[in-house]
JSON list of C-alpha atoms in Angstrom, two decimals:
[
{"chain": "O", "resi": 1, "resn": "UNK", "atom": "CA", "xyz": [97.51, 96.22, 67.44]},
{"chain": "O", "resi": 2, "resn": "UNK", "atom": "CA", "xyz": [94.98, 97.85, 70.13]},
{"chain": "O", "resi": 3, "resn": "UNK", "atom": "CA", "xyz": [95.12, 98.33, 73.11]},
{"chain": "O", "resi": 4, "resn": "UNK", "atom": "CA", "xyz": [93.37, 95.49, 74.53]},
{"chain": "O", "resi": 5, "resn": "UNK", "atom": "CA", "xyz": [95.54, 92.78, 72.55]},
{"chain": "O", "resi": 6, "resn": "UNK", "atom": "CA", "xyz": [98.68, 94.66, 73.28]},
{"chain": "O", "resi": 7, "resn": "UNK", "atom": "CA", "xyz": [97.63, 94.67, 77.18]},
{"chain": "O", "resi": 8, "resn": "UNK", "atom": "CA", "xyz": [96.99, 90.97, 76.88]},
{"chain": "O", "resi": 9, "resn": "UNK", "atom": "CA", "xyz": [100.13, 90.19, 75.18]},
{"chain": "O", "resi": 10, "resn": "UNK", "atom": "CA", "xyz": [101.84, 91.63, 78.52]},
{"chain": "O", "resi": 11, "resn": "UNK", "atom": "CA", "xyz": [99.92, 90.08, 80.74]},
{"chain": "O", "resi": 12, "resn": "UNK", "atom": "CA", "xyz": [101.05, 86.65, 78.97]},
{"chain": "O", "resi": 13, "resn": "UNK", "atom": "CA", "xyz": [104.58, 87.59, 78.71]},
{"chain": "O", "resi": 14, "resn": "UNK", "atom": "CA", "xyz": [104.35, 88.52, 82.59]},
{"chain": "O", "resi": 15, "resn": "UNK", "atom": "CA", "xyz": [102.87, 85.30, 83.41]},
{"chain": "O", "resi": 16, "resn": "UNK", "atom": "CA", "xyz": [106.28, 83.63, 81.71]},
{"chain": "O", "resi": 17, "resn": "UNK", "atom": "CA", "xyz": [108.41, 86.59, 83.47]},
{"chain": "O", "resi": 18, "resn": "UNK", "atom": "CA", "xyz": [106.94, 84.96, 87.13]},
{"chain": "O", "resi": 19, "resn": "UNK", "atom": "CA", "xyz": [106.89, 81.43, 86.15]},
{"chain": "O", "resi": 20, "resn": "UNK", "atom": "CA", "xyz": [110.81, 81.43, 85.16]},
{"chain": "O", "resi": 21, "resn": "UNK", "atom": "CA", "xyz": [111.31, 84.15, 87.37]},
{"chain": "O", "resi": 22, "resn": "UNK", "atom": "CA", "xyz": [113.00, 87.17, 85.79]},
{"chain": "O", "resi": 23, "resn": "UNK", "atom": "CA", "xyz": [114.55, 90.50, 87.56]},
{"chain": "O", "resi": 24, "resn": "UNK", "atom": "CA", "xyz": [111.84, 92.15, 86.20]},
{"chain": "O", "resi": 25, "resn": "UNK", "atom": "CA", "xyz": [108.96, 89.90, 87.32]},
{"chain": "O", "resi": 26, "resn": "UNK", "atom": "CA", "xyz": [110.81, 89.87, 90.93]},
{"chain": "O", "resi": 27, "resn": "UNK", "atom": "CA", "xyz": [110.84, 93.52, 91.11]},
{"chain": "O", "resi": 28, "resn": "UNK", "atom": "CA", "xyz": [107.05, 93.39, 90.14]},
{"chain": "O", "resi": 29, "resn": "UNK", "atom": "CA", "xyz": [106.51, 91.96, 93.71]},
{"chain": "O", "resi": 30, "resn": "UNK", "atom": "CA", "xyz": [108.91, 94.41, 95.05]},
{"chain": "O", "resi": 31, "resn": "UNK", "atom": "CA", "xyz": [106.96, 96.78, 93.81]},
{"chain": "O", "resi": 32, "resn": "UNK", "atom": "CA", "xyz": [103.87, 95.63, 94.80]},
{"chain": "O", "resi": 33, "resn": "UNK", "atom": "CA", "xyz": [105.22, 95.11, 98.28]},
{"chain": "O", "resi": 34, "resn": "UNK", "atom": "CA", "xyz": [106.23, 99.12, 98.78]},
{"chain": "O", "resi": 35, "resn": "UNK", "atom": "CA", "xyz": [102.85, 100.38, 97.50]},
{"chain": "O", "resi": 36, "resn": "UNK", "atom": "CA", "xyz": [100.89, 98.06, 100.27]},
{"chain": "O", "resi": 37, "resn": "UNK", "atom": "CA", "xyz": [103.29, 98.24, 102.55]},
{"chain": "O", "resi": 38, "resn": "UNK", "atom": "CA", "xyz": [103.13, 102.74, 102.22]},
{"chain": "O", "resi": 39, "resn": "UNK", "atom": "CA", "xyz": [99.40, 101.93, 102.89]},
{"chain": "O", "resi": 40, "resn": "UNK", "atom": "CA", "xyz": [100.03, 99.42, 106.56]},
{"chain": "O", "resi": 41, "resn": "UNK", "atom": "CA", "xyz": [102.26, 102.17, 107.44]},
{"chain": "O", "resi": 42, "resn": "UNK", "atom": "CA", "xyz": [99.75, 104.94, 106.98]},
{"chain": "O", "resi": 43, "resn": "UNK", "atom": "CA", "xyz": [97.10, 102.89, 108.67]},
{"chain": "O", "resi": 44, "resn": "UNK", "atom": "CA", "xyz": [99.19, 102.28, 111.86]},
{"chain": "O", "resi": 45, "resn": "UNK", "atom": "CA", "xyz": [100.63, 105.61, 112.27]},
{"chain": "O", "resi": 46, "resn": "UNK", "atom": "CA", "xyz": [96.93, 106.70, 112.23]},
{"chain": "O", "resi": 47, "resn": "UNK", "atom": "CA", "xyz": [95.74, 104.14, 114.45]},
{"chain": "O", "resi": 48, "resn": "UNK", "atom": "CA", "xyz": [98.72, 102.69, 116.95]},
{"chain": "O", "resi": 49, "resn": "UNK", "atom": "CA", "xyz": [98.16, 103.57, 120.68]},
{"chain": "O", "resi": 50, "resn": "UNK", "atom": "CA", "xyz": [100.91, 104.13, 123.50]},
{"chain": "O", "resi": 51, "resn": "UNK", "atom": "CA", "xyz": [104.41, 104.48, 122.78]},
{"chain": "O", "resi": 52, "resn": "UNK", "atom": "CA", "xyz": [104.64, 102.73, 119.35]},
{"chain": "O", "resi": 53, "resn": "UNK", "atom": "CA", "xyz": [102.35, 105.74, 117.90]},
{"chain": "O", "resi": 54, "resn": "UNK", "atom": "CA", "xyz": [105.57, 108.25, 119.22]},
{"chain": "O", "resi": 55, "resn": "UNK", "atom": "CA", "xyz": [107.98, 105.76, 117.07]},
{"chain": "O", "resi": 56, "resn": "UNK", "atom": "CA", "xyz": [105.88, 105.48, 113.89]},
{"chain": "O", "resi": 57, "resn": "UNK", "atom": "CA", "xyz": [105.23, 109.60, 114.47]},
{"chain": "O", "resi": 58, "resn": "UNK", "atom": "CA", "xyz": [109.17, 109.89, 114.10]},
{"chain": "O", "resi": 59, "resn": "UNK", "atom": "CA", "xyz": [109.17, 107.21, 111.44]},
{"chain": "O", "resi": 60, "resn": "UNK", "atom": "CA", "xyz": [106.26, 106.74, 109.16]},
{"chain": "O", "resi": 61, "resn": "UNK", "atom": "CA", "xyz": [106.13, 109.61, 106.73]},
{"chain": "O", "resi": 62, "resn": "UNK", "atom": "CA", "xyz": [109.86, 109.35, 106.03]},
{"chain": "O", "resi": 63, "resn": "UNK", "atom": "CA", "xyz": [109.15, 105.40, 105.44]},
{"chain": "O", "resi": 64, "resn": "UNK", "atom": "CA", "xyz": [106.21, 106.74, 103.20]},
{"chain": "O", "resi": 65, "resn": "UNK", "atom": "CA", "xyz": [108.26, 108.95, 101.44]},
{"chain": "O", "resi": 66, "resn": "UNK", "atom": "CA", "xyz": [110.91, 106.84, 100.79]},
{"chain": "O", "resi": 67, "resn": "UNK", "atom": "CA", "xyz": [109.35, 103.79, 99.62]},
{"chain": "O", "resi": 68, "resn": "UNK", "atom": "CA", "xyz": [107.18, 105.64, 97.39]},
{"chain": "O", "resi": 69, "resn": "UNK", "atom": "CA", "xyz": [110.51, 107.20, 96.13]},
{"chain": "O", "resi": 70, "resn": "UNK", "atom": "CA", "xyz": [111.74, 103.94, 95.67]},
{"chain": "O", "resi": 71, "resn": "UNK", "atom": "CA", "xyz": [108.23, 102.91, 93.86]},
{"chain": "O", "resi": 72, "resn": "UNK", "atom": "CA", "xyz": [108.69, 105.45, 91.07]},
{"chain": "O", "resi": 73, "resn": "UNK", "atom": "CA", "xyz": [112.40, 104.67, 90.69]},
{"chain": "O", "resi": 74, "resn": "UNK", "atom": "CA", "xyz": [111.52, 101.25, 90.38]},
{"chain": "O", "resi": 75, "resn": "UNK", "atom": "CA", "xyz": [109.07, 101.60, 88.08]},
{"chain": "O", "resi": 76, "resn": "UNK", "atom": "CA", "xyz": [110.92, 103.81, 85.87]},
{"chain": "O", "resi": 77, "resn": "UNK", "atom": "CA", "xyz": [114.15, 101.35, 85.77]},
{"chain": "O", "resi": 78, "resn": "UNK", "atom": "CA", "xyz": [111.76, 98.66, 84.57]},
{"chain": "O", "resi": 79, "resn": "UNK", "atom": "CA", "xyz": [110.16, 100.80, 81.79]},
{"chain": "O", "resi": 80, "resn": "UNK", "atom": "CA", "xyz": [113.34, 102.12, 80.69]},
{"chain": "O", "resi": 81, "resn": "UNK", "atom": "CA", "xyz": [114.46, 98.79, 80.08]},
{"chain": "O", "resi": 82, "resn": "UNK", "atom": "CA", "xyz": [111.05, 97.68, 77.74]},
{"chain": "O", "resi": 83, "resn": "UNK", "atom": "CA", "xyz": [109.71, 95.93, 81.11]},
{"chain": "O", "resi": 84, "resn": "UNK", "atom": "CA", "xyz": [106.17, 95.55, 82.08]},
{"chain": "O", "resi": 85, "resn": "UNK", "atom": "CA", "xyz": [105.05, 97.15, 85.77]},
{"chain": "O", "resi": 86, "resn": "UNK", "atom": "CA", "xyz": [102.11, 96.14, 87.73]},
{"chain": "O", "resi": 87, "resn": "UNK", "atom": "CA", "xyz": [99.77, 99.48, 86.83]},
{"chain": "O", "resi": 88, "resn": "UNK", "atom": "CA", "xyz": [96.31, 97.70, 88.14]},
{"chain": "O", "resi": 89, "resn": "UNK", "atom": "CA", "xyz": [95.08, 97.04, 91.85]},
{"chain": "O", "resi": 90, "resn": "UNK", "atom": "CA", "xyz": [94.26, 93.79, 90.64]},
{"chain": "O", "resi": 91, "resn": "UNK", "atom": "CA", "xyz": [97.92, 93.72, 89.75]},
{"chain": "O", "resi": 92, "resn": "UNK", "atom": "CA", "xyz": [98.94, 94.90, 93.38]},
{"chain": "O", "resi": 93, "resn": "UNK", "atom": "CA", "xyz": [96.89, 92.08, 94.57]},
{"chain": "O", "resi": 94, "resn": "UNK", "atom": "CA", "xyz": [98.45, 89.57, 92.96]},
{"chain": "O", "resi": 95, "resn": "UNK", "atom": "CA", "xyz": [102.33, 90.55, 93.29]},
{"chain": "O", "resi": 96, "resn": "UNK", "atom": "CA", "xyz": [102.05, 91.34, 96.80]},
{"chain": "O", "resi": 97, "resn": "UNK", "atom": "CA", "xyz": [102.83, 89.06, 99.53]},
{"chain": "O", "resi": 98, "resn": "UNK", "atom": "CA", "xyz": [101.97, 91.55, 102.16]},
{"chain": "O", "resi": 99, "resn": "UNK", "atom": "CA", "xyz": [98.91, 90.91, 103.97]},
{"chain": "O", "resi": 100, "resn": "UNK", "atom": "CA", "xyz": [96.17, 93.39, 104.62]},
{"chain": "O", "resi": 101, "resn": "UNK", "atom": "CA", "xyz": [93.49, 93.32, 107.97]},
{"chain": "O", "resi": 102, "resn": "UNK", "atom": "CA", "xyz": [91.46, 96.69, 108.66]},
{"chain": "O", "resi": 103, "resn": "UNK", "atom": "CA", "xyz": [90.98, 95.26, 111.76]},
{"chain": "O", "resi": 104, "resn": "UNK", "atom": "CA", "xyz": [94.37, 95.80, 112.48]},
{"chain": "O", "resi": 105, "resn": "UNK", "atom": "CA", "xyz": [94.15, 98.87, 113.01]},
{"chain": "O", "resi": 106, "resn": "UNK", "atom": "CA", "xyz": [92.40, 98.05, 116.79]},
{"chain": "O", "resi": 107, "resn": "UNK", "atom": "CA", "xyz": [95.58, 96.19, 117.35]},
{"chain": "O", "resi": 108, "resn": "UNK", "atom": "CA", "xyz": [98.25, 96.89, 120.37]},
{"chain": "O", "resi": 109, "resn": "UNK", "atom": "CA", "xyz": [100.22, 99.68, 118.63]},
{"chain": "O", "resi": 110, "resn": "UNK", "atom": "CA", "xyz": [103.26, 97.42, 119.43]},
{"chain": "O", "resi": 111, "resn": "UNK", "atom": "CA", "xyz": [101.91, 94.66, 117.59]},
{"chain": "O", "resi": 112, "resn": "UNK", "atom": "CA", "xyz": [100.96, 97.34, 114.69]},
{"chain": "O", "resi": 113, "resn": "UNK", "atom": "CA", "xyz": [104.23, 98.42, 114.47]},
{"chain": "O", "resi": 114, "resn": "UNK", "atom": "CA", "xyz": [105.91, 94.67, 114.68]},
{"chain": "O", "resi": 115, "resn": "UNK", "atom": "CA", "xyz": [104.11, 93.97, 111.74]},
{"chain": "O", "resi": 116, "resn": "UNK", "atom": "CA", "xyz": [105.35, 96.91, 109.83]},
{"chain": "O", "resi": 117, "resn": "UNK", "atom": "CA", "xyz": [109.09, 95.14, 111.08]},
{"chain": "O", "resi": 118, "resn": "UNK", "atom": "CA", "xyz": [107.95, 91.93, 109.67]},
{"chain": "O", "resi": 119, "resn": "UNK", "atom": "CA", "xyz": [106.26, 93.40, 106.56]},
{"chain": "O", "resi": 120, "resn": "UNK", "atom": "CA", "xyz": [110.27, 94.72, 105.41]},
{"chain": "O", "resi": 121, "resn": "UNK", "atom": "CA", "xyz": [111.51, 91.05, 106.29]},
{"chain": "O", "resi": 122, "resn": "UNK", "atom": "CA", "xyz": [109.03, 90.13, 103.77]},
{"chain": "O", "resi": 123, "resn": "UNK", "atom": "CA", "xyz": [110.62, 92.12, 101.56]},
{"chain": "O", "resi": 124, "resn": "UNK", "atom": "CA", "xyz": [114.22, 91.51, 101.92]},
{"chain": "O", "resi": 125, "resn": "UNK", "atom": "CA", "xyz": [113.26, 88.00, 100.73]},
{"chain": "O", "resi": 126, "resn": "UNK", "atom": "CA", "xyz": [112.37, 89.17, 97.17]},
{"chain": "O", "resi": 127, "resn": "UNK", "atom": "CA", "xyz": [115.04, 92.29, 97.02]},
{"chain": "O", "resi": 128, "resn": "UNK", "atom": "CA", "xyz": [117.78, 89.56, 97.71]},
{"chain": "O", "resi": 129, "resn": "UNK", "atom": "CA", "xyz": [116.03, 87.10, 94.85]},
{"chain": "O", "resi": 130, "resn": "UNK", "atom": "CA", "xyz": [115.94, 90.04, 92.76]},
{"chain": "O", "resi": 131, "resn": "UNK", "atom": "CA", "xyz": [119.31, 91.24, 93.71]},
{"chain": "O", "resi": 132, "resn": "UNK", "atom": "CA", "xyz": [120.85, 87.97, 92.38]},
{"chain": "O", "resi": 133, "resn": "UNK", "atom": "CA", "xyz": [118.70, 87.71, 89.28]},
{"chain": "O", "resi": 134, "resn": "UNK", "atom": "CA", "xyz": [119.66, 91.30, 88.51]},
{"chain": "O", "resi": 135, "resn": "UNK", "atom": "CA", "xyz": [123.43, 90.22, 88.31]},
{"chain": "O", "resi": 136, "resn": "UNK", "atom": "CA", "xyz": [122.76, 87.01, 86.51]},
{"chain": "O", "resi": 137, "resn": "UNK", "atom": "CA", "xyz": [121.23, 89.08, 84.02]},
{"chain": "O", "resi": 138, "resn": "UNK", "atom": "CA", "xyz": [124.12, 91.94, 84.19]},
{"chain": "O", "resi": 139, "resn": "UNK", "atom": "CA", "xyz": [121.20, 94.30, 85.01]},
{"chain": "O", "resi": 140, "resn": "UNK", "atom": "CA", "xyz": [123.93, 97.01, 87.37]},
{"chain": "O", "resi": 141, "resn": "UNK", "atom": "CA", "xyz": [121.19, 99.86, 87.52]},
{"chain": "O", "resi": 142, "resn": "UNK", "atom": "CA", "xyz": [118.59, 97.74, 88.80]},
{"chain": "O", "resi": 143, "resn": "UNK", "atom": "CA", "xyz": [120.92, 95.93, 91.34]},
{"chain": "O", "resi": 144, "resn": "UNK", "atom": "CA", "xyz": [122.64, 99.15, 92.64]},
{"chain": "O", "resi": 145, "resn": "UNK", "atom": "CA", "xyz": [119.46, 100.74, 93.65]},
{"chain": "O", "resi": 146, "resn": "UNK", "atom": "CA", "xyz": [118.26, 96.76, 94.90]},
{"chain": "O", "resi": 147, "resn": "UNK", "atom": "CA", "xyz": [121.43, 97.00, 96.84]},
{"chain": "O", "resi": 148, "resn": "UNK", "atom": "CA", "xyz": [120.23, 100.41, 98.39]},
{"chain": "O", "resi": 149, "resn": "UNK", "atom": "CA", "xyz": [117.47, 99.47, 99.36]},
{"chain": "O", "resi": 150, "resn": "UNK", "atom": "CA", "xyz": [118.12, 96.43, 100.92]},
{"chain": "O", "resi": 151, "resn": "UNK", "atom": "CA", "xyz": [120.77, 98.52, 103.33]},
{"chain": "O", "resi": 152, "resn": "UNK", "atom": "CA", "xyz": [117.62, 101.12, 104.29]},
{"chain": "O", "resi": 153, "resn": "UNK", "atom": "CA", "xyz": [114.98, 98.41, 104.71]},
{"chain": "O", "resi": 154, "resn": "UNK", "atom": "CA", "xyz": [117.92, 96.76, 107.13]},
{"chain": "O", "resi": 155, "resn": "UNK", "atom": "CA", "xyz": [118.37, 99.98, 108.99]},
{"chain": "O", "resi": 156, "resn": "UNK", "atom": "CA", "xyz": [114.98, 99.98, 109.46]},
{"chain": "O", "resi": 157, "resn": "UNK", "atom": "CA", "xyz": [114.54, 96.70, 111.09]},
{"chain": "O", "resi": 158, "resn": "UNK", "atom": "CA", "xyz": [117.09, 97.24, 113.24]},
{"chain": "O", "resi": 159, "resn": "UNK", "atom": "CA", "xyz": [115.97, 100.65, 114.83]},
{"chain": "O", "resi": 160, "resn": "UNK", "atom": "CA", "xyz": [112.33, 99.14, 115.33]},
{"chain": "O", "resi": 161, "resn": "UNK", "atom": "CA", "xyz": [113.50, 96.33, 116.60]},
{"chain": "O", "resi": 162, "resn": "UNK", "atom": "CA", "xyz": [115.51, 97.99, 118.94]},
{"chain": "O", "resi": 163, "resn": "UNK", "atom": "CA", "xyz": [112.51, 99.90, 119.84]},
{"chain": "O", "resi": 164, "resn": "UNK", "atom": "CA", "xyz": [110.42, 97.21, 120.62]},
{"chain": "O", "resi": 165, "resn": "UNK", "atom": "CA", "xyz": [113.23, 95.59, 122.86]},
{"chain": "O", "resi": 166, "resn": "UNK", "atom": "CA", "xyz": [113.41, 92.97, 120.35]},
{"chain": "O", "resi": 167, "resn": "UNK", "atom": "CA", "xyz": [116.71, 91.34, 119.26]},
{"chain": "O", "resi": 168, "resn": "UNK", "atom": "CA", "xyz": [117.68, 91.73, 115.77]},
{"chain": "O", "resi": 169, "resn": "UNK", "atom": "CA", "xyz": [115.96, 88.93, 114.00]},
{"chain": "O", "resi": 170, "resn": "UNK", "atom": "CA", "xyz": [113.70, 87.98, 117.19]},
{"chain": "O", "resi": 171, "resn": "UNK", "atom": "CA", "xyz": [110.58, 86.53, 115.58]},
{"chain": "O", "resi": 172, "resn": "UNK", "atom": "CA", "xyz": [111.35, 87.35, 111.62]},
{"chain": "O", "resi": 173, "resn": "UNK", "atom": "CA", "xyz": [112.01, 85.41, 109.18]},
{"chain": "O", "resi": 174, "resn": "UNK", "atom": "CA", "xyz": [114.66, 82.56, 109.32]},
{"chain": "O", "resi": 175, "resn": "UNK", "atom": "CA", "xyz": [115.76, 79.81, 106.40]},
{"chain": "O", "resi": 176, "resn": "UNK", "atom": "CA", "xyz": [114.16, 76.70, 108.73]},
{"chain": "O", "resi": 177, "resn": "UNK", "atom": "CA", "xyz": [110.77, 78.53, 108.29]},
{"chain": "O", "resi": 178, "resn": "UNK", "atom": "CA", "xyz": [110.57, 78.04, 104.86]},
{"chain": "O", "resi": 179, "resn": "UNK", "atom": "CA", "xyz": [110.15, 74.53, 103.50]},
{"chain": "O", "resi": 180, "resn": "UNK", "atom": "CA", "xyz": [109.70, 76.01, 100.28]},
{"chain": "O", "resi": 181, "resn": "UNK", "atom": "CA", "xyz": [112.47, 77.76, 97.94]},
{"chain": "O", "resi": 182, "resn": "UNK", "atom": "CA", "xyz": [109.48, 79.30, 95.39]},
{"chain": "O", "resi": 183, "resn": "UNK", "atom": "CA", "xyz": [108.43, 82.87, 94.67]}
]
């Protein structure tokens, strides 16, 4: 086969992967998320003003580092196991459900950095989706480091929201928001 029918054959088996969903297609937005999400965070520790630029100048390149740790891990996990991996920006753009503004980079710093907080709420939703998939398929590599990275993402909400003065799940994600179970 070439190249190009080989790539198309993935593409099509990934489409059936996100429809059903799979571990691996989850983890495809997982991934998706950390790579945008490195990005937001380099952005606003660039950019954020006042004493949210002092936070993210503690915080940012060790939230860089290790979600693009956690990126290659991922990554290599999936291929290991004959999975596809998002390898395209066109790829990224679809899998992610992080949003992107450059104009929020002229944003309150505190606002910058509370949508860093609600950018890892985003992704506990899939890493807990994916978490259960992984042990429905008896996947334990994939759901041990899942499980890992759930607890960091976790640690991290906490100390920002602390930070901010927030409570612990003030203005994040909760079950009533979502009328709608699908991935």
């Amino acid at each position: 086969m070439k190249a190009e029918e080989v790539y198309k054959a993935e593409l099509k088996q990934s489409d059936i992967d996100h429809h059903t969903p799979t571990a691996g297609a989850m983890v495809d937005h997982i991934i998706a998320n950390l790579l945008i999400h490195t990005l937001k965070i380099d952005q606003a520790k660039f950019f954020a003003k006042g004493s949210a630029s002092l936070f993210l100048e503690q915080h940012a390149d060790e939230w860089i580092r290790y979600e693009q740790n956690e990126f290659n891990q991922l990554n290599q996990i999936l291929v290991n196991n004959g999975e596809s991996i998002p390898t395209t920006t066109d790829q990224f753009k679809e899998y992610t459900m992080l949003e992107e503004n450059g104009a929020s980079k002229y944003e309150n710093g505190q606002d910058q950095l509370f949508a860093l907080v609600k950018d890892f709420d985003t992704q506990i939703l899939f890493i807990t989706k994916a978490i259960a998939l992984t042990q429905k398929e008896t996947w334990p590599e994939l759901s041990a480091n899942l499980i890992e990275l759930l607890a960091w993402i976790k640690e991290q909400i906490r100390q920002s929201q602390n930070f901010l003065g927030h409570e612990l799940r003030e203005r994040l994600y909760t079950e009533e928001d979502d009328d709608d179970d699908d991935f």
